[in-house]
Structure formats: C-alpha cells, structure tokens
GROMACS .gro file of C-alpha atoms in nm:
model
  152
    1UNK     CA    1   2.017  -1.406  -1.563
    2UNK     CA    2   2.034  -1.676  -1.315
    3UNK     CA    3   1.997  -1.636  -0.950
    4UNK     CA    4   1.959  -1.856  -0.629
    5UNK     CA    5   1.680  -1.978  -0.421
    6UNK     CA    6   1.837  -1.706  -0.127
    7UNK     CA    7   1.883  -1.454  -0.372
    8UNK     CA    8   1.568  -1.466  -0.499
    9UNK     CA    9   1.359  -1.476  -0.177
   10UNK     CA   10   1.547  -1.169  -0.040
   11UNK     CA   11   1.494  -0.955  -0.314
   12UNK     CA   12   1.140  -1.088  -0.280
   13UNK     CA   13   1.122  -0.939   0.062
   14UNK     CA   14   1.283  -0.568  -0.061
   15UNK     CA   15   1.060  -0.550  -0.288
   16UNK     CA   16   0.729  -0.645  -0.040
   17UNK     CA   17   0.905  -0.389   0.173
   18UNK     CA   18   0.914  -0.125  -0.045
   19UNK     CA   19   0.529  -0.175  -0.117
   20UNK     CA   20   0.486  -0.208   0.258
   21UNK     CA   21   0.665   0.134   0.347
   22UNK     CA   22   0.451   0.272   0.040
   23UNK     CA   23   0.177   0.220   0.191
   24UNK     CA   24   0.257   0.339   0.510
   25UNK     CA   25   0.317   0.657   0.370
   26UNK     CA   26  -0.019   0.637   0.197
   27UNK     CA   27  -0.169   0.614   0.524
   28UNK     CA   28  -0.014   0.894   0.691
   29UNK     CA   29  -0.075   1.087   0.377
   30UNK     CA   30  -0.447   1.004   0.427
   31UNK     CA   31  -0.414   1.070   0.819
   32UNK     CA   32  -0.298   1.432   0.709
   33UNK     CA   33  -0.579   1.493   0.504
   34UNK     CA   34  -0.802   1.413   0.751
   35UNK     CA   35  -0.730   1.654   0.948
   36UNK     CA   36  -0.792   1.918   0.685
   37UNK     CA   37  -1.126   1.771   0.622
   38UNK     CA   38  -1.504   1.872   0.728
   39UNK     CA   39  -1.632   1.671   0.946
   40UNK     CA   40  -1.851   1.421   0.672
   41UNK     CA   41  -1.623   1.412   0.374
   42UNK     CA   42  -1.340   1.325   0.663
   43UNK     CA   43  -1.574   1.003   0.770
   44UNK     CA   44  -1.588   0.929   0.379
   45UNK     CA   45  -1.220   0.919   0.375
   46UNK     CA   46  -1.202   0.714   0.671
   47UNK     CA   47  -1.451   0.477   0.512
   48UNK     CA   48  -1.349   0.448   0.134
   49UNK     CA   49  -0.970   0.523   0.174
   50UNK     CA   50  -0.835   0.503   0.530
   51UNK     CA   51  -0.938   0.110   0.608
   52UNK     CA   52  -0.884  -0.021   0.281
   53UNK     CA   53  -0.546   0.148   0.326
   54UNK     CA   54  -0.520   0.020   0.677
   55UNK     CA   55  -0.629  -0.302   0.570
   56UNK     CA   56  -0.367  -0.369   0.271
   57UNK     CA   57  -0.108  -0.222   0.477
   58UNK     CA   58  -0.113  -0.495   0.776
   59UNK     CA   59  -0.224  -0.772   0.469
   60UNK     CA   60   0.158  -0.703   0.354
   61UNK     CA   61   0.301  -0.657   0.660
   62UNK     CA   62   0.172  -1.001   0.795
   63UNK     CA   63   0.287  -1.163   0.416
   64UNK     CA   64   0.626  -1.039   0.461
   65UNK     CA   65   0.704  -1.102   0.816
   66UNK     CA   66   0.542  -1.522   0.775
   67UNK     CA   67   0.768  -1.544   0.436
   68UNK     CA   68   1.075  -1.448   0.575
   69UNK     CA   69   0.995  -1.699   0.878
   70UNK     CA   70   0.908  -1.970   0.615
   71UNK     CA   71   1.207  -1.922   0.450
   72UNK     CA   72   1.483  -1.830   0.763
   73UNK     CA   73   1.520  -1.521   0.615
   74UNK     CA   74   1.530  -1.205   0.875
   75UNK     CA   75   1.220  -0.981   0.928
   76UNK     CA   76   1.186  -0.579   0.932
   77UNK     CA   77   1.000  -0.398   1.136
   78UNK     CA   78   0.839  -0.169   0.980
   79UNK     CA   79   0.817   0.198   1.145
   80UNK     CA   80   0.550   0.469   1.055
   81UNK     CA   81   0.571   0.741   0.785
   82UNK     CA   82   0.526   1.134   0.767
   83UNK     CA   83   0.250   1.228   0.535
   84UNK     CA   84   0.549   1.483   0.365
   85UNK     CA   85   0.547   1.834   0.386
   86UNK     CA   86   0.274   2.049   0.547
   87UNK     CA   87  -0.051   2.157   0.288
   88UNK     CA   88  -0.337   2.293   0.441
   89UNK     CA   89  -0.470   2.156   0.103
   90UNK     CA   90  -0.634   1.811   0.171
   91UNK     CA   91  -0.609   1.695  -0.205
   92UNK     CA   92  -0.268   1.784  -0.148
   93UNK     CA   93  -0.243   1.452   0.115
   94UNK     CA   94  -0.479   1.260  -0.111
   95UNK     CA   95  -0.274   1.289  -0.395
   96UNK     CA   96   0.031   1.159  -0.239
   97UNK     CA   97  -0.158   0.927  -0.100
   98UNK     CA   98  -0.273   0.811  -0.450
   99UNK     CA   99   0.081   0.822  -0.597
  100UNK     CA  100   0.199   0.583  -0.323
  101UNK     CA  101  -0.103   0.310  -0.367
  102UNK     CA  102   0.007   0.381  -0.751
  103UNK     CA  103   0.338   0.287  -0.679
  104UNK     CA  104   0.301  -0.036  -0.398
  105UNK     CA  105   0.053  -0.180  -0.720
  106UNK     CA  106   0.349  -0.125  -0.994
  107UNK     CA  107   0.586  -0.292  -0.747
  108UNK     CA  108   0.412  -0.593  -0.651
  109UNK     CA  109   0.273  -0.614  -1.042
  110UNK     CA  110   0.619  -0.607  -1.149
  111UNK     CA  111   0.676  -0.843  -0.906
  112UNK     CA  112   0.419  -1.116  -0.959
  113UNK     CA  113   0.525  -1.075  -1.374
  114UNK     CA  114   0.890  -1.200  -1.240
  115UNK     CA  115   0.714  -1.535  -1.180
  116UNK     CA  116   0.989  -1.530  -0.897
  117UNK     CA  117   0.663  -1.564  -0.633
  118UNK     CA  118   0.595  -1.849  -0.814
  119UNK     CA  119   0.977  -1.971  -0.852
  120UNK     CA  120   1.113  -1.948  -0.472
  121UNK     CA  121   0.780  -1.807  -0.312
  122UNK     CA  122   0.499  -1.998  -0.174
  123UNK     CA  123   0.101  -2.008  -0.219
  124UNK     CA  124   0.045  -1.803   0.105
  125UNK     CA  125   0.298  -1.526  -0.047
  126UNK     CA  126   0.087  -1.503  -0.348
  127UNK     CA  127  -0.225  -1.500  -0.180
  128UNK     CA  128  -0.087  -1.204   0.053
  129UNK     CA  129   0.036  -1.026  -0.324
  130UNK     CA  130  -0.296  -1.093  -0.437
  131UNK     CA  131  -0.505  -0.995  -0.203
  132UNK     CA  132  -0.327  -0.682  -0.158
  133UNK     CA  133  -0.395  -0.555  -0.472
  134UNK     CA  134  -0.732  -0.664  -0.477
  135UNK     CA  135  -0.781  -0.425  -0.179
  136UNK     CA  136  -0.594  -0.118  -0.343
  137UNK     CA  137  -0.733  -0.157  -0.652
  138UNK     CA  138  -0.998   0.081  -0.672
  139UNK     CA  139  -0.873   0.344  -0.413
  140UNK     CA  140  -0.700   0.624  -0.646
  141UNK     CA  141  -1.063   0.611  -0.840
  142UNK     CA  142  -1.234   0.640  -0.529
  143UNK     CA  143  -0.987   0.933  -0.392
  144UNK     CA  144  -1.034   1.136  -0.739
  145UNK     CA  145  -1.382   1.082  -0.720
  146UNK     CA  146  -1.421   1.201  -0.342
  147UNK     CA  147  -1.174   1.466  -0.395
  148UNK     CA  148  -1.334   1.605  -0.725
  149UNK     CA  149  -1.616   1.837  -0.471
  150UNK     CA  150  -1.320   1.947  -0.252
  151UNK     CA  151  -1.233   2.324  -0.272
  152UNK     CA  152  -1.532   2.437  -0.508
   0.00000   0.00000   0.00000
C-alpha cells in the first residue's frame, strides 16, 4: 500500500507516542511498587528498573518531540500515568510494569521492521528507536529476577 512522506511521518509519531505513554505507565507502575517495597529491595528497583525506565522514557520523549520539529509536524506533550488499580502486592506493579516495557519494545520493533524510519525518518530518529530498546531490553528479566524473592 502506498502512502506519503506526511502520512508516513505522522503515523511515525503515533506510534513513538504510544511507546512513549507505555512507558510512562511503566514508570508509575514501578513508582507504585515502590512504595510497597522494604526499604533495600525498593533501592534495587530504583537502581535496576526505575532509571533505566526513567532513562528510555525521556530518550523517546526527546526523539519524538526533535522529529516532529524536523519534519513541521506538531508535538504532544506528554502527561503522566496512574500505575492502575490499587495492589498492596508489589509484583502486582512490577508486572504491569513489565507488560508495558513488553509492549513499547513490540511497537517500536514493529516499527523499525516497517523500514518506514528508514523511508521518511532520519538517522537521529533511529538512533532515538535504537537506543531505546537497547535500554529496555533487559528490564522484564531483571524485574522477574528481583521479584522472584518477593512474598516468600
């Protein structure tokens, strides 16, 4: 199916969106469980899940808002996100944070398969794809692995 250069680029944008608001909710998710935490496996959230989070989160953020500037297209801003209904369960949070990292890697997979980065989108777009999922990579291993102890 054919498409235009416009087209193309705003799709581009929903769909580094969707990844982006993913991720927020991964974060709040993770802020939740925090809270439900002792005091040293919280700090070993905050360290193996919480910055990395952080991290890919404003990584996207920055990629979309300086492609849609590149291109003319409009921005979004992007607003924070409830970590979902209240579990006094921290795996609870850490599992929803897992299925949302899950999800922003299918998405921008899918997405950098399309070859459409490559068709309308430019080298610092790819490097922000890239580099995002180079960061999220290894979180829902780390989460199961931290989470395995919880509860026992």
């Amino acid at each position: 199916m054919a498409y235009s250069a416009g087209e193309a680029r705003g799709q581009l944008l929903e769909d580094v969106a969707e990844a982006t608001d993913q991720l927020a909710l991964a974060l709040a998710s993770l802020g939740e469980a925090y809270e439900e935490l002792d005091e040293r496996t919280a700090d070993e959230l905050e360290e193996q899940l919480f910055r990395p989070t952080q991290s890919a989160y404003g990584r996207l953020r920055r990629t979309h808002a300086e492609f849609a500037a590149r291109v003319g297209l409009p921005g979004r801003t992007f607003e924070p996100s409830s970590g979902g209904l209240h579990s006094a369960d921290p795996r609870v949070y850490v599992e929803r944070a897992v299925e949302a990292i899950e999800q922003v890697d299918h998405v921008l997979a899918e997405l950098q398969d399309s070859m459409m980065p490559v068709e309308v989108g430019d080298r610092e777009l790819r490097a922000g794809l890239s580099e995002t999922r180079e960061t999220i990579a290894e979180l829902p291993a780390r989460a199961r692995r931290l989470m395995r102890t919880q509860g026992r």
